[in-house]
């Protein structure tokens, strides 16, 4: 209680001192308020795939065999398995056993991060040949996203300053120092293109004998930010 009273007294004394010195609060000054907006589109350099290995029936490849073949394919394509391959889910599904009394379905789900889209087509083809076709795009991202977001925000502030200078000049005045800056909207909205946003089960629409890998195009990631800025009007 005593601390609260002390703080209030200090604030009151500070306010009186400012008033006596003739210094205005920024709310009392003439100012111009503008919104600056900046945008950027970036090509995703991190594509996350979901790969599901499934052992369903007798006579099919075992889960262990599928796993070994998948890892061999990834290494062959120059993918760092230790760094970019993650087991997301490991489970033995007994539902099929209780329902059909025939076999126990065992599955493993992996997340694979590819640094660029150039290897996706070849990867899909090679996995298809090994009998692995339950592949889908999980999400896309960018390794320098936070850095690029800051850059867009800074550009939005610069855009606000340019706008304030133009408006102030139109009325024969000048925009001075910034009195107030606030983010007013925008953000990061990752999207997948119509081509990428599909599951690659039984992936190849092409003939199985073709060696050409499918080409996947991803939409760029749009970054957009707006800032509200008040500049002193001289």
CSV table of N, CA, C and O in Angstrom, one decimal, residues 20-139:
chain,number,residue,atom,x,y,z
A,20,UNK,N,5.2,22.6,-15.6
A,20,UNK,CA,5.8,23.8,-15.3
A,20,UNK,C,7.0,24.2,-16.3
A,20,UNK,O,7.3,25.3,-16.6
A,21,UNK,N,7.6,23.1,-16.8
A,21,UNK,CA,8.7,23.3,-17.8
A,21,UNK,C,8.2,23.6,-19.2
A,21,UNK,O,8.9,24.0,-20.1
A,22,UNK,N,6.8,23.5,-19.4
A,22,UNK,CA,6.3,23.8,-20.7
A,22,UNK,C,6.3,22.7,-21.7
A,22,UNK,O,5.9,22.8,-22.8
A,23,UNK,N,6.8,21.5,-21.2
A,23,UNK,CA,7.0,20.4,-22.1
A,23,UNK,C,5.6,19.7,-22.3
A,23,UNK,O,4.9,19.3,-21.3
A,24,UNK,N,5.2,19.5,-23.5
A,24,UNK,CA,3.9,18.9,-23.8
A,24,UNK,C,3.9,17.4,-23.8
A,24,UNK,O,4.9,16.8,-24.3
A,25,UNK,N,2.9,16.8,-23.3
A,25,UNK,CA,2.7,15.3,-23.5
A,25,UNK,C,2.4,15.1,-25.0
A,25,UNK,O,1.9,16.0,-25.7
A,26,UNK,N,2.8,13.9,-25.5
A,26,UNK,CA,2.7,13.7,-27.0
A,26,UNK,C,1.2,13.8,-27.4
A,26,UNK,O,0.9,14.1,-28.5
A,27,UNK,N,0.3,13.5,-26.5
A,27,UNK,CA,-1.2,13.6,-26.8
A,27,UNK,C,-1.6,15.0,-27.1
A,27,UNK,O,-2.4,15.3,-27.9
A,28,UNK,N,-0.9,16.0,-26.4
A,28,UNK,CA,-1.2,17.4,-26.6
A,28,UNK,C,-0.5,18.1,-27.7
A,28,UNK,O,-0.8,19.2,-28.0
A,29,UNK,N,0.4,17.3,-28.4
A,29,UNK,CA,1.1,17.9,-29.5
A,29,UNK,C,0.4,17.7,-30.8
A,29,UNK,O,-0.5,16.8,-31.0
A,30,UNK,N,0.7,18.6,-31.8
A,30,UNK,CA,0.1,18.4,-33.1
A,30,UNK,C,0.8,17.2,-33.7
A,30,UNK,O,2.0,17.1,-33.7
A,31,UNK,N,0.0,16.3,-34.3
A,31,UNK,CA,0.7,15.1,-34.9
A,31,UNK,C,-0.1,14.7,-36.1
A,31,UNK,O,-1.3,15.0,-36.3
A,32,UNK,N,0.5,13.8,-36.9
A,32,UNK,CA,-0.1,13.2,-38.0
A,32,UNK,C,-0.1,11.7,-37.8
A,32,UNK,O,1.0,11.2,-37.5
A,33,UNK,N,-1.2,11.1,-38.0
A,33,UNK,CA,-1.3,9.6,-37.8
A,33,UNK,C,-1.5,8.9,-39.1
A,33,UNK,O,-2.4,9.2,-39.9
A,34,UNK,N,-0.6,8.0,-39.4
A,34,UNK,CA,-0.7,7.2,-40.7
A,34,UNK,C,-0.4,5.7,-40.5
A,34,UNK,O,0.1,5.3,-39.4
A,35,UNK,N,-0.9,4.9,-41.4
A,35,UNK,CA,-0.6,3.5,-41.4
A,35,UNK,C,0.3,3.1,-42.5
A,35,UNK,O,0.1,3.5,-43.7
A,36,UNK,N,1.4,2.4,-42.2
A,36,UNK,CA,2.3,1.9,-43.2
A,36,UNK,C,2.2,0.4,-43.3
A,36,UNK,O,2.0,-0.3,-42.4
A,37,UNK,N,2.2,0.0,-44.6
A,37,UNK,CA,2.1,-1.5,-44.9
A,37,UNK,C,3.2,-1.9,-45.8
A,37,UNK,O,3.6,-1.2,-46.7
A,38,UNK,N,3.7,-3.1,-45.5
A,38,UNK,CA,4.7,-3.7,-46.3
A,38,UNK,C,4.4,-5.2,-46.5
A,38,UNK,O,3.9,-5.9,-45.7
A,39,UNK,N,4.8,-5.7,-47.7
A,39,UNK,CA,4.6,-7.1,-48.0
A,39,UNK,C,5.8,-7.8,-48.6
A,39,UNK,O,6.7,-7.1,-49.1
A,40,UNK,N,5.9,-9.1,-48.5
A,40,UNK,CA,7.0,-9.8,-49.1
A,40,UNK,C,6.5,-11.3,-49.3
A,40,UNK,O,5.7,-11.8,-48.6
A,41,UNK,N,6.9,-11.9,-50.4
A,41,UNK,CA,6.6,-13.3,-50.7
A,41,UNK,C,7.9,-14.0,-50.7
A,41,UNK,O,8.8,-13.6,-51.4
A,42,UNK,N,7.9,-15.1,-50.0
A,42,UNK,CA,9.1,-15.9,-49.9
A,42,UNK,C,8.9,-17.4,-50.3
A,42,UNK,O,7.8,-17.9,-50.1
A,43,UNK,N,9.8,-17.9,-51.0
A,43,UNK,CA,9.7,-19.3,-51.4
A,43,UNK,C,10.1,-20.2,-50.2
A,43,UNK,O,11.1,-20.1,-49.6
A,44,UNK,N,9.2,-21.2,-49.9
A,44,UNK,CA,9.5,-22.0,-48.7
A,44,UNK,C,10.7,-22.9,-49.0
A,44,UNK,O,10.9,-23.4,-50.0
A,45,UNK,N,11.6,-22.9,-47.9
A,45,UNK,CA,12.8,-23.8,-48.1
A,45,UNK,C,12.8,-24.9,-47.1
A,45,UNK,O,13.7,-25.6,-46.9
A,46,UNK,N,11.6,-25.1,-46.4
A,46,UNK,CA,11.4,-26.3,-45.5
A,46,UNK,C,10.1,-26.9,-45.9
A,46,UNK,O,9.0,-26.3,-45.6
A,47,UNK,N,10.1,-28.1,-46.4
A,47,UNK,CA,8.8,-28.8,-46.7
A,47,UNK,C,8.8,-30.0,-45.9
A,47,UNK,O,9.7,-30.9,-45.9
A,48,UNK,N,7.7,-30.1,-45.1
A,48,UNK,CA,7.6,-31.2,-44.1
A,48,UNK,C,6.6,-32.3,-44.7
A,48,UNK,O,5.4,-32.0,-45.0
A,49,UNK,N,7.1,-33.5,-44.9
A,49,UNK,CA,6.3,-34.6,-45.5
A,49,UNK,C,5.9,-35.5,-44.3
A,49,UNK,O,6.7,-35.7,-43.4
A,50,UNK,N,4.7,-36.1,-44.5
A,50,UNK,CA,4.3,-37.2,-43.6
A,50,UNK,C,4.4,-38.5,-44.3
A,50,UNK,O,3.8,-38.6,-45.4
A,51,UNK,N,5.2,-39.4,-43.8
A,51,UNK,CA,5.3,-40.7,-44.5
A,51,UNK,C,4.8,-41.8,-43.5
A,51,UNK,O,5.3,-41.8,-42.3
A,52,UNK,N,3.9,-42.6,-43.9
A,52,UNK,CA,3.3,-43.6,-43.1
A,52,UNK,C,3.7,-45.0,-43.7
A,52,UNK,O,3.4,-45.3,-44.8
A,53,UNK,N,4.4,-45.8,-42.9
A,53,UNK,CA,4.7,-47.1,-43.2
A,53,UNK,C,3.7,-48.1,-42.6
A,53,UNK,O,3.4,-47.9,-41.4
A,54,UNK,N,3.2,-49.0,-43.4
A,54,UNK,CA,2.1,-49.8,-42.8
A,54,UNK,C,2.3,-51.3,-43.2
A,54,UNK,O,2.5,-51.6,-44.4
A,55,UNK,N,2.2,-52.2,-42.3
A,55,UNK,CA,2.3,-53.6,-42.5
A,55,UNK,C,0.9,-54.2,-42.3
A,55,UNK,O,0.4,-54.2,-41.2
A,56,UNK,N,0.2,-54.5,-43.4
A,56,UNK,CA,-1.2,-54.9,-43.2
A,56,UNK,C,-1.5,-56.4,-43.3
A,56,UNK,O,-2.2,-56.9,-42.5
A,57,UNK,N,-1.0,-57.0,-44.3
A,57,UNK,CA,-1.3,-58.4,-44.5
A,57,UNK,C,-0.1,-59.3,-44.6
A,57,UNK,O,1.0,-58.8,-44.8
A,58,UNK,N,-0.3,-60.6,-44.4
A,58,UNK,CA,0.8,-61.5,-44.5
A,58,UNK,C,1.2,-61.5,-46.0
A,58,UNK,O,0.3,-61.5,-46.9
A,59,UNK,N,2.4,-61.7,-46.3
A,59,UNK,CA,2.9,-61.7,-47.7
A,59,UNK,C,3.4,-60.3,-48.1
A,59,UNK,O,4.1,-60.2,-49.0
A,60,UNK,N,3.0,-59.3,-47.3
A,60,UNK,CA,3.5,-57.9,-47.6
A,60,UNK,C,4.9,-57.8,-46.9
A,60,UNK,O,5.3,-58.6,-46.1
A,61,UNK,N,5.6,-56.7,-47.3
A,61,UNK,CA,6.9,-56.4,-46.7
A,61,UNK,C,6.7,-56.1,-45.2
A,61,UNK,O,5.7,-55.4,-44.8
A,62,UNK,N,7.6,-56.5,-44.4
A,62,UNK,CA,7.5,-56.2,-43.0
A,62,UNK,C,7.8,-54.7,-42.7
A,62,UNK,O,8.4,-54.1,-43.6
A,63,UNK,N,7.4,-54.3,-41.6
A,63,UNK,CA,7.6,-52.9,-41.2
A,63,UNK,C,9.1,-52.6,-41.2
A,63,UNK,O,9.6,-51.5,-41.6
A,64,UNK,N,9.9,-53.5,-40.6
A,64,UNK,CA,11.3,-53.4,-40.5
A,64,UNK,C,12.0,-53.2,-41.9
A,64,UNK,O,12.8,-52.4,-42.1
A,65,UNK,N,11.5,-54.1,-42.9
A,65,UNK,CA,12.0,-54.0,-44.2
A,65,UNK,C,11.7,-52.7,-44.9
A,65,UNK,O,12.6,-52.1,-45.5
A,66,UNK,N,10.5,-52.2,-44.7
A,66,UNK,CA,10.0,-51.0,-45.3
A,66,UNK,C,10.9,-49.8,-44.8
A,66,UNK,O,11.3,-48.9,-45.5
A,67,UNK,N,11.1,-49.9,-43.5
A,67,UNK,CA,11.9,-48.8,-42.8
A,67,UNK,C,13.3,-48.8,-43.3
A,67,UNK,O,13.9,-47.7,-43.6
A,68,UNK,N,13.9,-49.9,-43.5
A,68,UNK,CA,15.3,-50.0,-44.0
A,68,UNK,C,15.4,-49.5,-45.4
A,68,UNK,O,16.3,-48.7,-45.8
A,69,UNK,N,14.4,-49.9,-46.2
A,69,UNK,CA,14.4,-49.4,-47.6
A,69,UNK,C,14.2,-47.9,-47.7
A,69,UNK,O,14.8,-47.2,-48.5
A,70,UNK,N,13.3,-47.4,-46.9
A,70,UNK,CA,13.1,-45.9,-46.9
A,70,UNK,C,14.3,-45.2,-46.5
A,70,UNK,O,14.7,-44.2,-47.2
A,71,UNK,N,15.0,-45.6,-45.4
A,71,UNK,CA,16.2,-44.9,-45.0
A,71,UNK,C,17.3,-45.0,-46.1
A,71,UNK,O,18.0,-44.0,-46.3
A,72,UNK,N,17.4,-46.1,-46.7
A,72,UNK,CA,18.4,-46.3,-47.8
A,72,UNK,C,18.1,-45.3,-49.0
A,72,UNK,O,19.0,-44.7,-49.5
A,73,UNK,N,16.8,-45.2,-49.3
A,73,UNK,CA,16.4,-44.2,-50.4
A,73,UNK,C,16.8,-42.8,-50.0
A,73,UNK,O,17.3,-42.0,-50.8
A,74,UNK,N,16.5,-42.4,-48.7
A,74,UNK,CA,16.7,-41.1,-48.3
A,74,UNK,C,18.2,-40.8,-48.3
A,74,UNK,O,18.7,-39.7,-48.8
A,75,UNK,N,19.0,-41.7,-47.9
A,75,UNK,CA,20.5,-41.5,-47.9
A,75,UNK,C,21.0,-41.4,-49.3
A,75,UNK,O,21.9,-40.6,-49.6
A,76,UNK,N,20.4,-42.2,-50.2
A,76,UNK,CA,20.8,-42.2,-51.6
A,76,UNK,C,20.6,-40.8,-52.2
A,76,UNK,O,21.3,-40.4,-53.1
A,77,UNK,N,19.5,-40.2,-51.8
A,77,UNK,CA,19.2,-38.8,-52.3
A,77,UNK,C,19.9,-37.7,-51.6
A,77,UNK,O,19.6,-36.5,-51.8
A,78,UNK,N,20.8,-38.1,-50.7
A,78,UNK,CA,21.6,-37.1,-50.0
A,78,UNK,C,20.9,-36.4,-48.8
A,78,UNK,O,21.2,-35.3,-48.4
A,79,UNK,N,19.9,-37.1,-48.3
A,79,UNK,CA,19.1,-36.5,-47.2
A,79,UNK,C,19.7,-37.0,-45.8
A,79,UNK,O,20.0,-38.1,-45.7
A,80,UNK,N,19.9,-36.0,-44.9
A,80,UNK,CA,20.5,-36.3,-43.6
A,80,UNK,C,19.4,-36.9,-42.7
A,80,UNK,O,18.5,-36.2,-42.2
A,81,UNK,N,19.4,-38.2,-42.6
A,81,UNK,CA,18.4,-39.0,-41.9
A,81,UNK,C,18.4,-38.6,-40.4
A,81,UNK,O,17.3,-38.5,-39.8
A,82,UNK,N,19.6,-38.5,-39.8
A,82,UNK,CA,19.6,-38.2,-38.4
A,82,UNK,C,19.0,-36.8,-38.0
A,82,UNK,O,18.4,-36.6,-37.0
A,83,UNK,N,19.2,-35.9,-38.9
A,83,UNK,CA,18.8,-34.5,-38.7
A,83,UNK,C,17.3,-34.3,-39.1
A,83,UNK,O,16.6,-33.5,-38.5
A,84,UNK,N,17.0,-34.8,-40.3
A,84,UNK,CA,15.7,-34.4,-40.9
A,84,UNK,C,14.6,-35.4,-40.9
A,84,UNK,O,13.5,-35.2,-41.3
A,85,UNK,N,14.8,-36.6,-40.3
A,85,UNK,CA,13.8,-37.7,-40.2
A,85,UNK,C,13.4,-37.9,-38.8
A,85,UNK,O,14.3,-38.1,-37.9
A,86,UNK,N,12.1,-37.8,-38.5
A,86,UNK,CA,11.6,-37.9,-37.1
A,86,UNK,C,10.5,-38.9,-37.1
A,86,UNK,O,9.6,-38.9,-37.9
A,87,UNK,N,10.5,-39.8,-36.1
A,87,UNK,CA,9.4,-40.7,-35.9
A,87,UNK,C,8.3,-39.9,-35.1
A,87,UNK,O,8.5,-39.5,-34.0
A,88,UNK,N,7.1,-39.7,-35.7
A,88,UNK,CA,6.0,-39.0,-35.1
A,88,UNK,C,5.1,-39.9,-34.2
A,88,UNK,O,4.6,-39.5,-33.2
A,89,UNK,N,4.9,-41.1,-34.8
A,89,UNK,CA,4.0,-42.0,-34.1
A,89,UNK,C,4.4,-43.4,-34.3
A,89,UNK,O,4.6,-43.9,-35.4
A,90,UNK,N,4.4,-44.2,-33.2
A,90,UNK,CA,4.8,-45.6,-33.3
A,90,UNK,C,3.7,-46.4,-32.5
A,90,UNK,O,3.5,-46.2,-31.3
A,91,UNK,N,2.9,-47.1,-33.3
A,91,UNK,CA,1.8,-47.8,-32.6
A,91,UNK,C,1.5,-49.2,-33.3
A,91,UNK,O,1.7,-49.3,-34.4
A,92,UNK,N,1.0,-50.1,-32.5
A,92,UNK,CA,0.4,-51.3,-33.0
A,92,UNK,C,-1.1,-51.2,-32.9
A,92,UNK,O,-1.6,-51.1,-31.8
A,93,UNK,N,-1.7,-51.3,-34.0
A,93,UNK,CA,-3.1,-51.1,-34.1
A,93,UNK,C,-3.8,-52.5,-34.0
A,93,UNK,O,-3.8,-53.2,-35.0
A,94,UNK,N,-4.5,-52.7,-32.9
A,94,UNK,CA,-5.2,-54.0,-32.7
A,94,UNK,C,-6.6,-54.0,-33.2
A,94,UNK,O,-7.3,-55.1,-33.1
A,95,UNK,N,-7.1,-52.9,-33.7
A,95,UNK,CA,-8.5,-52.8,-34.1
A,95,UNK,C,-8.8,-53.8,-35.2
A,95,UNK,O,-9.8,-54.5,-35.2
A,96,UNK,N,-7.9,-53.9,-36.2
A,96,UNK,CA,-8.2,-54.9,-37.3
A,96,UNK,C,-8.2,-56.3,-36.8
A,96,UNK,O,-9.0,-57.1,-37.3
A,97,UNK,N,-7.4,-56.6,-35.8
A,97,UNK,CA,-7.4,-58.0,-35.2
A,97,UNK,C,-8.7,-58.3,-34.6
A,97,UNK,O,-9.3,-59.4,-34.8
A,98,UNK,N,-9.2,-57.4,-33.7
A,98,UNK,CA,-10.4,-57.6,-33.0
A,98,UNK,C,-11.7,-57.6,-34.0
A,98,UNK,O,-12.6,-58.3,-33.7
A,99,UNK,N,-11.6,-56.8,-35.0
A,99,UNK,CA,-12.7,-56.7,-36.0
A,99,UNK,C,-12.7,-57.9,-37.0
A,99,UNK,O,-13.8,-58.5,-37.2
A,100,UNK,N,-11.5,-58.2,-37.5
A,100,UNK,CA,-11.5,-59.2,-38.6
A,100,UNK,C,-10.9,-60.6,-38.1
A,100,UNK,O,-11.0,-61.6,-38.8
A,101,UNK,N,-10.2,-60.6,-37.0
A,101,UNK,CA,-9.6,-61.8,-36.5
A,101,UNK,C,-8.6,-62.4,-37.5
A,101,UNK,O,-8.5,-63.6,-37.6
A,102,UNK,N,-8.0,-61.5,-38.3
A,102,UNK,CA,-7.1,-62.0,-39.3
A,102,UNK,C,-5.6,-61.6,-39.1
A,102,UNK,O,-4.7,-62.4,-39.1
A,103,UNK,N,-5.4,-60.3,-38.9
A,103,UNK,CA,-4.0,-59.8,-38.7
A,103,UNK,C,-4.0,-58.6,-37.9
A,103,UNK,O,-5.0,-57.9,-37.7
A,104,UNK,N,-2.8,-58.3,-37.4
A,104,UNK,CA,-2.6,-57.1,-36.6
A,104,UNK,C,-1.9,-56.1,-37.5
A,104,UNK,O,-0.9,-56.4,-38.1
A,105,UNK,N,-2.5,-54.9,-37.6
A,105,UNK,CA,-1.9,-53.9,-38.5
A,105,UNK,C,-0.9,-53.0,-37.6
A,105,UNK,O,-1.3,-52.6,-36.6
A,106,UNK,N,0.3,-52.9,-38.1
A,106,UNK,CA,1.3,-52.2,-37.4
A,106,UNK,C,1.7,-51.0,-38.3
A,106,UNK,O,1.9,-51.2,-39.5
A,107,UNK,N,1.8,-49.8,-37.7
A,107,UNK,CA,2.2,-48.6,-38.5
A,107,UNK,C,3.2,-47.8,-37.8
A,107,UNK,O,3.3,-47.8,-36.6
A,108,UNK,N,4.0,-47.1,-38.6
A,108,UNK,CA,4.9,-46.1,-38.1
A,108,UNK,C,4.7,-44.8,-39.0
A,108,UNK,O,4.6,-44.9,-40.2
A,109,UNK,N,4.6,-43.7,-38.3
A,109,UNK,CA,4.5,-42.4,-39.0
A,109,UNK,C,5.7,-41.6,-38.8
A,109,UNK,O,6.2,-41.4,-37.7
A,110,UNK,N,6.2,-41.1,-39.9
A,110,UNK,CA,7.5,-40.3,-39.9
A,110,UNK,C,7.2,-38.8,-40.4
A,110,UNK,O,6.3,-38.6,-41.2
A,111,UNK,N,8.0,-37.9,-39.9
A,111,UNK,CA,8.0,-36.6,-40.4
A,111,UNK,C,9.4,-36.3,-41.1
A,111,UNK,O,10.4,-36.5,-40.4
A,112,UNK,N,9.4,-35.9,-42.3
A,112,UNK,CA,10.6,-35.7,-43.0
A,112,UNK,C,10.7,-34.3,-43.5
A,112,UNK,O,9.7,-33.8,-44.1
A,113,UNK,N,11.8,-33.6,-43.1
A,113,UNK,CA,11.9,-32.2,-43.5
A,113,UNK,C,12.9,-32.1,-44.7
A,113,UNK,O,14.0,-32.6,-44.7
A,114,UNK,N,12.4,-31.6,-45.8
A,114,UNK,CA,13.2,-31.4,-47.0
A,114,UNK,C,13.5,-29.9,-47.2
A,114,UNK,O,12.6,-29.1,-47.1
A,115,UNK,N,14.8,-29.6,-47.5
A,115,UNK,CA,15.2,-28.2,-47.6
A,115,UNK,C,15.1,-27.8,-49.1
A,115,UNK,O,16.1,-27.6,-49.8
A,116,UNK,N,13.9,-27.6,-49.5
A,116,UNK,CA,13.6,-27.2,-50.9
A,116,UNK,C,12.8,-28.3,-51.6
A,116,UNK,O,12.7,-29.5,-51.1
A,117,UNK,N,12.2,-28.0,-52.7
A,117,UNK,CA,11.2,-28.9,-53.3
A,117,UNK,C,11.9,-29.7,-54.4
A,117,UNK,O,11.2,-30.6,-55.0
A,118,UNK,N,13.2,-29.5,-54.6
A,118,UNK,CA,13.8,-30.2,-55.8
A,118,UNK,C,13.9,-31.7,-55.6
A,118,UNK,O,14.0,-32.4,-56.7
A,119,UNK,N,13.9,-32.2,-54.4
A,119,UNK,CA,14.1,-33.7,-54.2
A,119,UNK,C,12.7,-34.4,-54.1
A,119,UNK,O,12.7,-35.6,-54.0
A,120,UNK,N,11.6,-33.7,-54.0
A,120,UNK,CA,10.4,-34.3,-53.6
A,120,UNK,C,9.9,-35.3,-54.7
A,120,UNK,O,9.5,-36.4,-54.4
A,121,UNK,N,10.0,-34.9,-56.0
A,121,UNK,CA,9.6,-35.7,-57.1
A,121,UNK,C,10.3,-37.0,-57.1
A,121,UNK,O,9.7,-38.1,-57.2
A,122,UNK,N,11.7,-36.9,-57.1
A,122,UNK,CA,12.5,-38.1,-57.1
A,122,UNK,C,12.2,-39.0,-55.9
A,122,UNK,O,12.2,-40.3,-56.0
A,123,UNK,N,12.0,-38.4,-54.7
A,123,UNK,CA,11.7,-39.2,-53.5
A,123,UNK,C,10.4,-40.0,-53.6
A,123,UNK,O,10.4,-41.1,-53.3
A,124,UNK,N,9.4,-39.3,-54.2
A,124,UNK,CA,8.1,-40.0,-54.3
A,124,UNK,C,8.2,-41.2,-55.3
A,124,UNK,O,7.7,-42.3,-55.0
A,125,UNK,N,8.9,-41.0,-56.4
A,125,UNK,CA,9.1,-42.1,-57.3
A,125,UNK,C,9.8,-43.3,-56.7
A,125,UNK,O,9.4,-44.4,-56.8
A,126,UNK,N,10.9,-43.0,-56.0
A,126,UNK,CA,11.7,-44.1,-55.4
A,126,UNK,C,10.9,-44.8,-54.3
A,126,UNK,O,11.0,-46.0,-54.1
A,127,UNK,N,10.2,-44.0,-53.5
A,127,UNK,CA,9.4,-44.7,-52.4
A,127,UNK,C,8.3,-45.5,-53.0
A,127,UNK,O,7.9,-46.6,-52.5
A,128,UNK,N,7.7,-45.0,-54.1
A,128,UNK,CA,6.6,-45.8,-54.8
A,128,UNK,C,7.2,-47.2,-55.2
A,128,UNK,O,6.5,-48.2,-55.1
A,129,UNK,N,8.4,-47.2,-55.8
A,129,UNK,CA,9.0,-48.4,-56.2
A,129,UNK,C,9.2,-49.4,-55.1
A,129,UNK,O,9.2,-50.6,-55.3
A,130,UNK,N,9.4,-48.9,-53.9
A,130,UNK,CA,9.6,-49.7,-52.7
A,130,UNK,C,8.3,-50.1,-52.0
A,130,UNK,O,8.3,-50.8,-51.0
A,131,UNK,N,7.2,-49.7,-52.6
A,131,UNK,CA,5.9,-50.0,-52.1
A,131,UNK,C,5.4,-49.1,-51.0
A,131,UNK,O,4.5,-49.4,-50.2
A,132,UNK,N,6.0,-47.9,-50.9
A,132,UNK,CA,5.7,-46.9,-49.9
A,132,UNK,C,5.0,-45.7,-50.6
A,132,UNK,O,5.6,-45.0,-51.3
A,133,UNK,N,3.7,-45.6,-50.4
A,133,UNK,CA,2.9,-44.6,-51.1
A,133,UNK,C,2.1,-43.7,-50.3
A,133,UNK,O,1.4,-42.8,-50.8
A,134,UNK,N,2.0,-44.0,-49.0
A,134,UNK,CA,1.2,-43.1,-48.1
A,134,UNK,C,2.1,-41.9,-47.7
A,134,UNK,O,2.7,-41.9,-46.6
A,135,UNK,N,2.2,-41.0,-48.6
A,135,UNK,CA,3.0,-39.8,-48.4
A,135,UNK,C,2.1,-38.5,-48.6
A,135,UNK,O,1.3,-38.5,-49.5
A,136,UNK,N,2.2,-37.6,-47.7
A,136,UNK,CA,1.5,-36.3,-47.9
A,136,UNK,C,2.3,-35.1,-47.4
A,136,UNK,O,3.2,-35.3,-46.6
A,137,UNK,N,1.9,-34.0,-47.9
A,137,UNK,CA,2.5,-32.7,-47.4
A,137,UNK,C,1.9,-32.3,-46.1
A,137,UNK,O,0.7,-32.2,-46.0
A,138,UNK,N,2.7,-32.2,-45.1
A,138,UNK,CA,2.3,-31.8,-43.8
A,138,UNK,C,2.2,-30.3,-43.7
A,138,UNK,O,1.1,-29.7,-43.3
A,139,UNK,N,3.2,-29.6,-44.0
A,139,UNK,CA,3.3,-28.1,-43.9
A,139,UNK,C,4.5,-27.6,-44.6
A,139,UNK,O,5.4,-28.4,-44.9
